[in-house]
XYZ file of C-alpha atoms in Angstrom:
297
model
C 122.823 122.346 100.515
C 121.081 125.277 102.411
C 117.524 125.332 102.593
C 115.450 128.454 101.359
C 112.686 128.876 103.166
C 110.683 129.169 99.988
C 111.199 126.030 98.583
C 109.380 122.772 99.613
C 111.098 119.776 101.456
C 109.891 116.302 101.564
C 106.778 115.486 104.235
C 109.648 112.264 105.519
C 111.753 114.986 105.886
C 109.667 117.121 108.280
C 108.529 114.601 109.872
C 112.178 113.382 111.106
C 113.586 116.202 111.818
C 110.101 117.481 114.096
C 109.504 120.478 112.701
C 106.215 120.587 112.526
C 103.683 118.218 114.364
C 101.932 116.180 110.975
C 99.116 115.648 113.227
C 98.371 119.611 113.346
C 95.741 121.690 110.751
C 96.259 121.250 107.297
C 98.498 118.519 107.262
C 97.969 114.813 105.682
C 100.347 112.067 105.206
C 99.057 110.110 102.301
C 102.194 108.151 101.778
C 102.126 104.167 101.028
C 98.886 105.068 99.521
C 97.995 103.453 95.828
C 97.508 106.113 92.924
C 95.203 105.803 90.348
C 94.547 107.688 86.578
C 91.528 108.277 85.237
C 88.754 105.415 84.804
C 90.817 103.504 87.573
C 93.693 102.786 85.810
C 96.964 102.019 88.601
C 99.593 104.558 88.253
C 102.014 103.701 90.946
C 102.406 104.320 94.659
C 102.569 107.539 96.459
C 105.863 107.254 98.193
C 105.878 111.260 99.728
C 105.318 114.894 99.240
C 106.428 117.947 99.053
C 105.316 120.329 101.399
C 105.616 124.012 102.761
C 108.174 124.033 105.177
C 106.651 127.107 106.804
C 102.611 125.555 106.894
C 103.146 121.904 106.314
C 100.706 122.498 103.675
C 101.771 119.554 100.758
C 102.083 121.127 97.249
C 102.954 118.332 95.096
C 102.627 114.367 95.661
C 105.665 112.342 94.693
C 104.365 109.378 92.592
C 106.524 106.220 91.566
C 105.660 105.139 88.470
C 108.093 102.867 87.539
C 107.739 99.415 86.543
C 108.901 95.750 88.030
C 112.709 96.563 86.996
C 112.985 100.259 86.881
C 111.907 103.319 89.459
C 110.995 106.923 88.229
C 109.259 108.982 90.797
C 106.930 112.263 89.734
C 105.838 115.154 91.366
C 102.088 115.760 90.748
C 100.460 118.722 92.045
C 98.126 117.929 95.076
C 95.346 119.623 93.459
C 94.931 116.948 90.833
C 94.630 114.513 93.126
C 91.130 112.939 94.724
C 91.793 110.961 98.346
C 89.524 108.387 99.462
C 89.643 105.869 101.909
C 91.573 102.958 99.672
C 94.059 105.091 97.661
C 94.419 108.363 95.689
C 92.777 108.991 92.131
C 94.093 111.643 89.596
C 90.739 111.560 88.407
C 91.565 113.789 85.014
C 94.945 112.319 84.443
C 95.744 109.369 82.350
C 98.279 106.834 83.058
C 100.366 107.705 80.262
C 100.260 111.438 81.386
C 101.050 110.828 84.910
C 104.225 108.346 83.866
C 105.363 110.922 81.401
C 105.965 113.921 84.284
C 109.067 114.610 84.594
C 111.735 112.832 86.775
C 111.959 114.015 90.896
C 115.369 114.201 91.976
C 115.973 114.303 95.432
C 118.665 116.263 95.284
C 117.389 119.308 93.490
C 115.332 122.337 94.766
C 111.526 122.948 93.871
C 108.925 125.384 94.777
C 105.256 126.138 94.109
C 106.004 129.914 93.544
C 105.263 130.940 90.023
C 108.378 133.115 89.899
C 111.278 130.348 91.284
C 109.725 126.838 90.154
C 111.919 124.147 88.552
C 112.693 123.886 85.031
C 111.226 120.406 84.947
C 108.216 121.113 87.437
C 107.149 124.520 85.307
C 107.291 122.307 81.849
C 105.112 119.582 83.560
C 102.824 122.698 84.696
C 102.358 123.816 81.213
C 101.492 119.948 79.716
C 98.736 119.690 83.180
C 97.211 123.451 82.468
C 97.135 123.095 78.562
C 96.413 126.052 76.264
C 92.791 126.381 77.454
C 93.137 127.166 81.122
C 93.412 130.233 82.534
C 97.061 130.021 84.389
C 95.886 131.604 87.626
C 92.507 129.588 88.042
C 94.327 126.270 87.554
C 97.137 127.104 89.553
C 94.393 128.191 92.553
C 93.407 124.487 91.885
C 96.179 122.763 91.938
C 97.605 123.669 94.879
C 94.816 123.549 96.415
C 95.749 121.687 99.975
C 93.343 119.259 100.960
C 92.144 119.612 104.291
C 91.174 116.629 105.845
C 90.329 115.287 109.691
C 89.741 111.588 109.626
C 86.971 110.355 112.287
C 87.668 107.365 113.447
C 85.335 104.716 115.675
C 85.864 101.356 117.315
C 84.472 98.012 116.627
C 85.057 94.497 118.600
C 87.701 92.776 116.932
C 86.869 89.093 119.000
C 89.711 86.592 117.861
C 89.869 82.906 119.487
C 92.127 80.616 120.681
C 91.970 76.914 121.967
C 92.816 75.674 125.553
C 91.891 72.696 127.455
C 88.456 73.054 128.527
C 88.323 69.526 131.193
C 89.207 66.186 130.507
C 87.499 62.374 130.846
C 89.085 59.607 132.343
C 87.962 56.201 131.736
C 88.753 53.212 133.624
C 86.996 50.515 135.017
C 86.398 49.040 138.913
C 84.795 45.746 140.213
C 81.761 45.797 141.876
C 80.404 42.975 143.896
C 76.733 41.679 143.986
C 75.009 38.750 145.847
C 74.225 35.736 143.006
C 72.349 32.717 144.120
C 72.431 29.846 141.478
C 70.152 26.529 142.168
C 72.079 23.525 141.352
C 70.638 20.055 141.957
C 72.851 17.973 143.762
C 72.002 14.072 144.037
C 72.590 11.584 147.381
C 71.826 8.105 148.679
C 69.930 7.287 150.982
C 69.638 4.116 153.062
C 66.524 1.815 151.847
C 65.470 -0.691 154.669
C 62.966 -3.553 153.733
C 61.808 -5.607 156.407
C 59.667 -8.840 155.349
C 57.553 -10.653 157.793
C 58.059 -14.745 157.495
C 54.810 -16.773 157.660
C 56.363 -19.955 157.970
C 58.252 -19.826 160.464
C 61.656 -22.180 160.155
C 63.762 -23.742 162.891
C 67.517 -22.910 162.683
C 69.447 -25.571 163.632
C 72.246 -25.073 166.884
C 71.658 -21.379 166.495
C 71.558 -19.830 169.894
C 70.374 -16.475 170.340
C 73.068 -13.702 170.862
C 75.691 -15.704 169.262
C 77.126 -14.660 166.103
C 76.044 -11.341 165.812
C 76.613 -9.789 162.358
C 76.802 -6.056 161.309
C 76.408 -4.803 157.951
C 77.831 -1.889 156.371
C 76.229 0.083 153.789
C 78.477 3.160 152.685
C 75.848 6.252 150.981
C 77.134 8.444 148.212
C 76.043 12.054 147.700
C 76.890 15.340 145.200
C 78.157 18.668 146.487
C 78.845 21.984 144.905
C 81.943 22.933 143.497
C 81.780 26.559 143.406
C 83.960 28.624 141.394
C 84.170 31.902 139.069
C 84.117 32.313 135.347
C 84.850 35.880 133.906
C 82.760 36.822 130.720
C 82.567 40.130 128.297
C 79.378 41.847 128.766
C 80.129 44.881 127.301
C 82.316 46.878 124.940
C 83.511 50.803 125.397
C 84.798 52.719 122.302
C 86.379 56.168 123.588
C 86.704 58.969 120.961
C 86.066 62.981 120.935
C 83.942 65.316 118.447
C 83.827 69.039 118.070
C 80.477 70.739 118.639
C 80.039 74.499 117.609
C 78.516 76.917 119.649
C 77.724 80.941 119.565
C 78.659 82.812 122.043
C 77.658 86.432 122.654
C 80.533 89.104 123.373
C 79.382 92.253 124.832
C 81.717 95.445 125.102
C 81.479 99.149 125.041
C 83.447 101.125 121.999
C 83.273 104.522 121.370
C 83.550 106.390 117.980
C 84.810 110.129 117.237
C 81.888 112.519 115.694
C 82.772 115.810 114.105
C 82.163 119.142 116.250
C 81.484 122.194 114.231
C 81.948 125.614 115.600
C 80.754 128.561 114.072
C 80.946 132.026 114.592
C 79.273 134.689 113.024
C 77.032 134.798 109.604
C 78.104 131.016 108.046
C 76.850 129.789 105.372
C 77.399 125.529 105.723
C 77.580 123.301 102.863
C 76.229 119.843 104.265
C 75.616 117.614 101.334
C 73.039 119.297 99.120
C 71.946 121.159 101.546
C 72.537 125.181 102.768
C 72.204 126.470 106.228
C 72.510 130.021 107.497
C 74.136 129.842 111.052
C 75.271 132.235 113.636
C 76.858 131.386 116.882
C 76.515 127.688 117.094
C 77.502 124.625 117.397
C 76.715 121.092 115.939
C 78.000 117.757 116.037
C 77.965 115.178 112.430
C 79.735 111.855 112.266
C 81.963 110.770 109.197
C 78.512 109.602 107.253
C 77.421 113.134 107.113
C 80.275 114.491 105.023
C 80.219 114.073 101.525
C 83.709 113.836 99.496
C 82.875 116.913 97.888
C 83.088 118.208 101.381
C 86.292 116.549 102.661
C 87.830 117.526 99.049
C 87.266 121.254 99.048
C 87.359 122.091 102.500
């Protein structure tokens, strides 16, 4: 099927074929992103868009809204939709009224222009502008392409993982000291009385020097035995406990902030505020913008 330049092809599409860098002005890939109705209610997923093949500029947001067993996917124009950080919000559109769109079909043609749209995409258009909106004004609004530059900072991401910090051995080695140990040990000893005899006795045919007697007297005594005795003194238990402690990470991460330009007599819408500016230039982070801001940009 040939491609007219004036219909719209799907964002997946562009993006494969690199046609047009996605990461250039006016272009936002909100695909995989969860879609919401009005008080909150899920819808579905966004699963692509439809975009201006010339611009990039998404016209309509392709919505599945089928159920666990079935698949129908929607196109919704881009101006109903609300983008935030954790999903996309069609804050005026019910659930019912989202799921009741009519079917996409990949494999037909659609456009946002007036004259050439889709049978099923201009019936849809009538049911989303109703009988009290002026066709122009909500047409203005609903293809209204969202303009939006994400700002994005750094922060430590500090994971952990174990290793093996040292280890203990235990074992045990013999040392050797000097005891001394008094033991009483018990001997004889040789007692020798000698009487004197008063009354003196002859001894008959003894002659001096003869007979000579010796007697023997054998002496007992103790000695040490010395010997070793081993004994349990003490008792090791060996185990391991985890302790916690903090420890500071220091690093240096950087964070993108917004530069404004401005030329010329501009009148800047910063929150509630209004400033009259000519020929400068100013610098706001992500906090400074409202989603008023980021929404009708």
């Amino acid at each position: 099927m040939t491609q007219n330049q004036n219909y719209l092809i799907r964002l997946s599409d562009l993006s494969r074929d690199n046609r047009l860098d996605l990461a250039g002005e006016g272009v936002y890939n909100p695909s995989g992103n969860t879609a919401y109705g009005y008080n909150g209610e899920k819808v579905g997923t966004v699963k692509d868009a439809l975009v201006d093949p010339a611009t990039g500029r998404i016209r309509y947001l392709i919505v599945d809204v089928g159920g666990w067993f079935s698949s129908k996917e929607v196109a919704v124009p881009v101006g109903e939709a609300r983008f935030a950080d954790n999903g996309v919000y069609f804050d005026n559109l019910t659930r019912d009224q989202v799921r009741d769109l009519g079917e996409y079909r990949y494999d037909q043609q659609y456009t946002y222009d007036q004259n050439m749209t889709n049978d099923t995409l201009a019936a849809d258009e009538r049911v989303l502008r109703g009988t009290d909106t002026d066709e122009a004004s909500y047409r203005e609004r609903a293809f209204r392409t969202p303009d939006r530059l994400q700002l994005l900072e750094e922060r430590l991401v500090v994971n952990k993982d174990r290793f093996q910090a040292g280890s203990v051995e235990i074992g045990k080695h013999v040392e050797t000291v000097q005891q001394t140990v008094n033991v009483p040990l018990q001997r004889e000893e040789v007692i020798i009385e000698r009487h004197p005899v008063t009354d003196a006795r002859p001894v008959e045919g003894a002659v001096l020097g003869e007979g000579s007697q010796t007697m023997r007297v054998d002496l007992e005594a103790e000695r040490a035995n010395v010997s070793k005795q081993a004994y349990v003194t003490e008792e090791v238990e060996i185990g391991k406990r985890t302790v916690t402690e903090t420890q500071t990470v220091t690093d240096t991460v950087g964070r993108e902030v917004l530069d404004v330009n401005k030329t010329g007599d501009v009148r800047l819408e910063n929150g509630d505020r209004m400033t009259d500016t000519t020929n400068t230039t100013g610098t706001m982070t992500d906090r400074d913008l409202t989603d008023r801001d980021r929404n009708n940009r």
